[in-house]
Short mmCIF file of C-alpha atoms and ligand atoms in Angstrom, two decimals:
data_model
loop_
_atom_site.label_atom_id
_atom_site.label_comp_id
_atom_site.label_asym_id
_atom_site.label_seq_id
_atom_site.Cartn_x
_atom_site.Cartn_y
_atom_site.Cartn_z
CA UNK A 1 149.51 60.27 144.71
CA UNK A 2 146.10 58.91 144.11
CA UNK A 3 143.43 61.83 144.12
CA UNK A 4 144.66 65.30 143.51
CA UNK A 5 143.41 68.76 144.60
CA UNK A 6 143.43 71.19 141.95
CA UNK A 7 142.16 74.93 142.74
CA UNK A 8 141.90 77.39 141.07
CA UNK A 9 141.23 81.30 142.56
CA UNK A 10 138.92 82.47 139.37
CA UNK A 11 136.39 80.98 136.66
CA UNK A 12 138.82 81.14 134.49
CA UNK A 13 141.48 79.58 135.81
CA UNK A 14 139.77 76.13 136.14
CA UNK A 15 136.87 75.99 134.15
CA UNK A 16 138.57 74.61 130.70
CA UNK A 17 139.80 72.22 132.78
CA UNK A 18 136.43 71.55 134.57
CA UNK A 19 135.18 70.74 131.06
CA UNK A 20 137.44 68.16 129.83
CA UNK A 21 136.89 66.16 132.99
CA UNK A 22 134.81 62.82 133.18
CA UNK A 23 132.58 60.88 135.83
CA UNK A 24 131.90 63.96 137.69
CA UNK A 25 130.01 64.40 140.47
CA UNK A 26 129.72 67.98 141.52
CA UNK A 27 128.78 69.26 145.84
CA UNK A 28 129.24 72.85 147.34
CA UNK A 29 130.71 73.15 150.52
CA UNK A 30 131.28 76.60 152.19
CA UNK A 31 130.06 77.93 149.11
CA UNK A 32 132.47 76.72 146.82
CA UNK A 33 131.71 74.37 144.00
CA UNK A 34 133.42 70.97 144.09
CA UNK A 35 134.04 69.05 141.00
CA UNK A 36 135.46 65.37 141.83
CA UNK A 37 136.02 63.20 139.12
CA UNK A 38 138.98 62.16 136.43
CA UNK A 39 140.89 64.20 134.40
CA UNK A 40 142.80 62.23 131.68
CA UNK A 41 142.20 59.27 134.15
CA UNK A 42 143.91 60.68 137.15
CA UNK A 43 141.41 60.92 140.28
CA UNK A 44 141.31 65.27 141.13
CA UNK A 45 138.82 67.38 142.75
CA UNK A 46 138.59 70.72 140.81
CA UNK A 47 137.48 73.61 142.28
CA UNK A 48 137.27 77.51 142.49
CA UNK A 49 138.25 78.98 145.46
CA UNK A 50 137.63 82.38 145.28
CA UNK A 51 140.30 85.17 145.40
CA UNK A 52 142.33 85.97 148.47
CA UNK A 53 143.57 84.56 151.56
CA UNK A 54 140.83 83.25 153.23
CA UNK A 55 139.01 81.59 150.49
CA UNK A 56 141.96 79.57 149.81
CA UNK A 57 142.74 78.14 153.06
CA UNK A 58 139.18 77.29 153.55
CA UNK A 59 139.10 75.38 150.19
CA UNK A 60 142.56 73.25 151.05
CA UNK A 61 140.60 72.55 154.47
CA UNK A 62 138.23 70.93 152.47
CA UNK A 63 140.19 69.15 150.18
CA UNK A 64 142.06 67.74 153.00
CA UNK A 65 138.65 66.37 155.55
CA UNK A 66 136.10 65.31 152.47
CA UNK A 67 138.38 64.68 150.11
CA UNK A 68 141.34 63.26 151.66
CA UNK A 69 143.49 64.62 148.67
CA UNK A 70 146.88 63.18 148.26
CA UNK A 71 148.13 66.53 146.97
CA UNK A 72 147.50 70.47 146.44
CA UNK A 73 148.30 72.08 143.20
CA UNK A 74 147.29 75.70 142.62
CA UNK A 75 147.10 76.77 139.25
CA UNK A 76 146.52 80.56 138.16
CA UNK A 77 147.92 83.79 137.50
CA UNK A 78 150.62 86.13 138.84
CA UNK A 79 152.21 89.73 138.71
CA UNK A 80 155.92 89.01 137.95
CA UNK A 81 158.16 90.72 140.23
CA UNK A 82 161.49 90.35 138.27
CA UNK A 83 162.27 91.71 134.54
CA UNK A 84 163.53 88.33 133.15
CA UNK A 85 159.95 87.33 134.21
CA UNK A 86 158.19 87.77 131.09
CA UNK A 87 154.34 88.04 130.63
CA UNK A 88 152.96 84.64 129.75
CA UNK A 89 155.81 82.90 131.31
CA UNK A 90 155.58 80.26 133.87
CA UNK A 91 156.83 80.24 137.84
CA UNK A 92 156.90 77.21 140.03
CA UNK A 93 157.02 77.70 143.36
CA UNK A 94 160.09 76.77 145.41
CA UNK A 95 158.72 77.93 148.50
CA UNK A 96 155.86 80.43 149.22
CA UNK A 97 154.96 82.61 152.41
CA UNK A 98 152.52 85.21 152.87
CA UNK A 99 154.34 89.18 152.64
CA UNK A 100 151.10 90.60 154.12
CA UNK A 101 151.96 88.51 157.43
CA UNK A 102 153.25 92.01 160.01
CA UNK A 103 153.68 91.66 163.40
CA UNK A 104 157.27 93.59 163.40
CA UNK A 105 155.31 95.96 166.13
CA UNK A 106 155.71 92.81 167.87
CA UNK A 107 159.21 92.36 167.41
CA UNK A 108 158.85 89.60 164.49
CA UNK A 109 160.57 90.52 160.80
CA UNK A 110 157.60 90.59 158.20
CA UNK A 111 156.44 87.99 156.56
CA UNK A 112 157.13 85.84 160.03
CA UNK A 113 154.05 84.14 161.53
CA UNK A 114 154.21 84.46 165.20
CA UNK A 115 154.43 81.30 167.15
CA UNK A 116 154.39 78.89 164.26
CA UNK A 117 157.57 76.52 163.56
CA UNK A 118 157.70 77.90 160.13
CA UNK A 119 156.38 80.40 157.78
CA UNK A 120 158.26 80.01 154.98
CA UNK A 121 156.35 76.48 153.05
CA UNK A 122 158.38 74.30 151.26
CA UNK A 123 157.05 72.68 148.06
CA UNK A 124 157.07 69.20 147.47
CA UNK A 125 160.02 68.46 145.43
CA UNK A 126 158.98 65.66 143.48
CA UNK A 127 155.93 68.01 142.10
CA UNK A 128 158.56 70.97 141.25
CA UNK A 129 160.70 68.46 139.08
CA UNK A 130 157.76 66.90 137.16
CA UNK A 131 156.43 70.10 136.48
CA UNK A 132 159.87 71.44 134.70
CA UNK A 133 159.99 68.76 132.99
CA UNK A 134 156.29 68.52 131.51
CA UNK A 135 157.09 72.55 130.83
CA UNK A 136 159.96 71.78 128.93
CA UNK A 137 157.69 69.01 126.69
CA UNK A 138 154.32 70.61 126.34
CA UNK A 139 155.26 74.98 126.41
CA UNK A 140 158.84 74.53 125.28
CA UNK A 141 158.86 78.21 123.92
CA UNK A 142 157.87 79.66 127.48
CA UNK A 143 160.09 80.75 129.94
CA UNK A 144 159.79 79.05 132.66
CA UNK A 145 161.28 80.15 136.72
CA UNK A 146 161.44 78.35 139.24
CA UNK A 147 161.51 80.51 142.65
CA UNK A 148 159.81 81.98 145.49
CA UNK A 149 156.37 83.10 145.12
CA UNK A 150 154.80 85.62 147.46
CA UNK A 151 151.19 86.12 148.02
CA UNK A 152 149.02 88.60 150.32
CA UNK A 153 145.43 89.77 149.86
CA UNK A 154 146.55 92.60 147.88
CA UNK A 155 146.58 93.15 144.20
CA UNK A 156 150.43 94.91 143.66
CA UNK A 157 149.93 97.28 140.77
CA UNK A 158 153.02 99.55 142.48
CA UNK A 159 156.70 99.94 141.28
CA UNK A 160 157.76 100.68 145.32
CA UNK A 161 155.68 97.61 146.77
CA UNK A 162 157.18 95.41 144.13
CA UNK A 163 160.71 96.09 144.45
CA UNK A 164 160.56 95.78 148.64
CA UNK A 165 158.96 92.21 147.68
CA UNK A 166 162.08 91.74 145.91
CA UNK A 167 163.86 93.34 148.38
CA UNK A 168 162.72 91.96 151.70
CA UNK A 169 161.67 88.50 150.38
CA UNK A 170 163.88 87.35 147.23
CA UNK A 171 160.19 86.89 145.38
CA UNK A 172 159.61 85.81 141.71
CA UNK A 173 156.29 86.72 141.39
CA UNK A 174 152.83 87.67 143.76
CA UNK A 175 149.83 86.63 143.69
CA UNK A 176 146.58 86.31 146.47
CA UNK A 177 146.39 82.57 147.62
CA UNK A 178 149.62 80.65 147.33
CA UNK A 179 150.59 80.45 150.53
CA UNK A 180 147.42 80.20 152.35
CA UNK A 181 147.31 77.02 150.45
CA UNK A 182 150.61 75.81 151.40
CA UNK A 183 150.28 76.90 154.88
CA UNK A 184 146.93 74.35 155.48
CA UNK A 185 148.51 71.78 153.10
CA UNK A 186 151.70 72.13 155.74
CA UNK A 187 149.46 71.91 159.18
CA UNK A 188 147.74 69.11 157.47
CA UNK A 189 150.96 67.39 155.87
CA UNK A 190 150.07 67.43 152.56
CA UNK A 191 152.42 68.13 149.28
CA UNK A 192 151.95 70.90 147.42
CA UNK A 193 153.00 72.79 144.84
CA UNK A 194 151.68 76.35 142.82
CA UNK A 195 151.95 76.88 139.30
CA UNK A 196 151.12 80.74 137.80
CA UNK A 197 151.48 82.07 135.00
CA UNK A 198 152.10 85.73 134.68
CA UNK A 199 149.54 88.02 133.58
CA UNK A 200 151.13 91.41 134.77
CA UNK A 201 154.38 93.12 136.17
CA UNK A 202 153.22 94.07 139.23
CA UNK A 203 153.38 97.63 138.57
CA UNK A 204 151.65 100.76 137.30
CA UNK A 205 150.62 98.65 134.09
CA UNK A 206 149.70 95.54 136.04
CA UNK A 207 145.36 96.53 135.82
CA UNK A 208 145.51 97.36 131.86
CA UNK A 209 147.96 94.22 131.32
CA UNK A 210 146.18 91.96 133.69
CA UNK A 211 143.32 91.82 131.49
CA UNK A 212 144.83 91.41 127.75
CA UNK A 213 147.25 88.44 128.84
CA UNK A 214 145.02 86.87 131.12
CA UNK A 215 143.51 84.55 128.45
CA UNK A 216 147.24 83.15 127.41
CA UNK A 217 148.50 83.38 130.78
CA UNK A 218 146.01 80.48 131.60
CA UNK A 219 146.07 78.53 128.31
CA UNK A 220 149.85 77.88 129.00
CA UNK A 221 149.13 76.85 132.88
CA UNK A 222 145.86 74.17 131.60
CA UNK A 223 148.63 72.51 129.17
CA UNK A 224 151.10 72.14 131.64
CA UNK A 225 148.74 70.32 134.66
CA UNK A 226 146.78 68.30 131.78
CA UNK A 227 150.21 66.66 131.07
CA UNK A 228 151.44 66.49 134.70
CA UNK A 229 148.37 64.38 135.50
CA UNK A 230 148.87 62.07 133.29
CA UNK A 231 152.40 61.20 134.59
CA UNK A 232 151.64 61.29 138.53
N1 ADE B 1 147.48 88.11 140.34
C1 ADE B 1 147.81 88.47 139.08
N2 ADE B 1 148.50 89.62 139.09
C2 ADE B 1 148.60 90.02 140.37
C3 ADE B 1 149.18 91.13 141.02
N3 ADE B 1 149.80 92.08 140.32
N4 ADE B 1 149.10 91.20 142.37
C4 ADE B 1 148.46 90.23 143.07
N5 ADE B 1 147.89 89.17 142.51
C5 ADE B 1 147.95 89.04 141.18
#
């Protein structure tokens, strides 16, 4: 894996990381600000995709046609759906689909994207193991899950929504671009994986929560890639 994509859905999320990069040469395209350059000598385009759906697929488009990435990894936050998924603690995806997907008026189970081979996206194995690994070396402390991660362009802040993600799709945690990215890295045959860290539980505390664990959430997700990159 020569040149990496790295995105990021907020400021945030990829800005520390942004900073400690070198040889950077910066271009906006659909918007979006790309940073190319290396990052602790590994080739990666940073960038911030913006939150939601949309956004994200257009950004892994990108990555893909100008940049001819190698690989996808999406780094940011999540609302834990599971109680042994601790705030501050790390998931790494398994697989990822979208729970918004609904055409079940059209006979189709949720989460099922009519007339595609596949809606559920697999993650590229060799990404999940390095990541474990680098968590157990550089965030031993954290909890770390590995698991299926769920996203749709809503924020869950709802004890009912969250258990019927549990429920109807075995999730680990939610969040608003995951599999938008996996399902352009998969049409354009690229690995991926997502990293978040959890900010929130998903539930009627998930706004006031969001906000006060933000900040560590992300600290523990920028050690983790910085040492990833330097082993891929
Ligand atoms: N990102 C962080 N927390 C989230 C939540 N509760 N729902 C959706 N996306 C999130």
């Amino acid at each position: 894996m020569n040149k990496i994509g790295i995105i990021g859905a907020m400021d945030e999320e990829v800005n520390i990381l942004k900073g400690r990069m070198q040889e950077v040469t910066i271009k906006t395209i659909a918007s979006m600000e790309f940073c190319e350059g290396k990052l602790n000598g590994k080739e990666v385009v940073v960038v911030r995709c913006g939150i939601g759906k949309v956004n994200a697929a257009v950004c892994t488009q990108i990555l893909a046609d100008i940049y001819q990435v190698d690989a996808v990894i999406n780094t940011g936050v999540a609302g834990s759906l599971r109680n042994e998924i601790d705030i501050a603690d790390i998931v790494i995806s398994i697989d990822t689909l979208q729970h918004d997907m609904d055409a079940t008026g059209f006979g189709y189970e949720h989460g099922v994207i009519p007339r595609m081979d596949n809606s559920i996206f697999l993650a590229d194995l060799q990404l999940v193991t390095l990541a474990k690994e680098v968590c157990a070396e550089v965030i031993p402390t954290v909890g770390v899950h590995t698991g299926r991660i769920v996203s749709g362009d809503q924020f869950i802040s709802d004890s009912g929504k969250k258990e019927w993600l549990v429920e109807k799709f075995g999730g680990y945690c939610t969040e608003m671009e995951g599999a938008a990215i996996a399902q352009t890295a998969y049409l354009n045959q690229i690995p991926f994986l997502i990293i978040r860290a959890i900010s929130d539980k998903a539930d009627h505390s998930a706004e006031m929560t969001y906000s006060e664990f933000e900040e560590i959430a992300i600290g523990n997700t920028v050690k983790l890639l910085d040492r990833m990159l330097t082993k891929l």
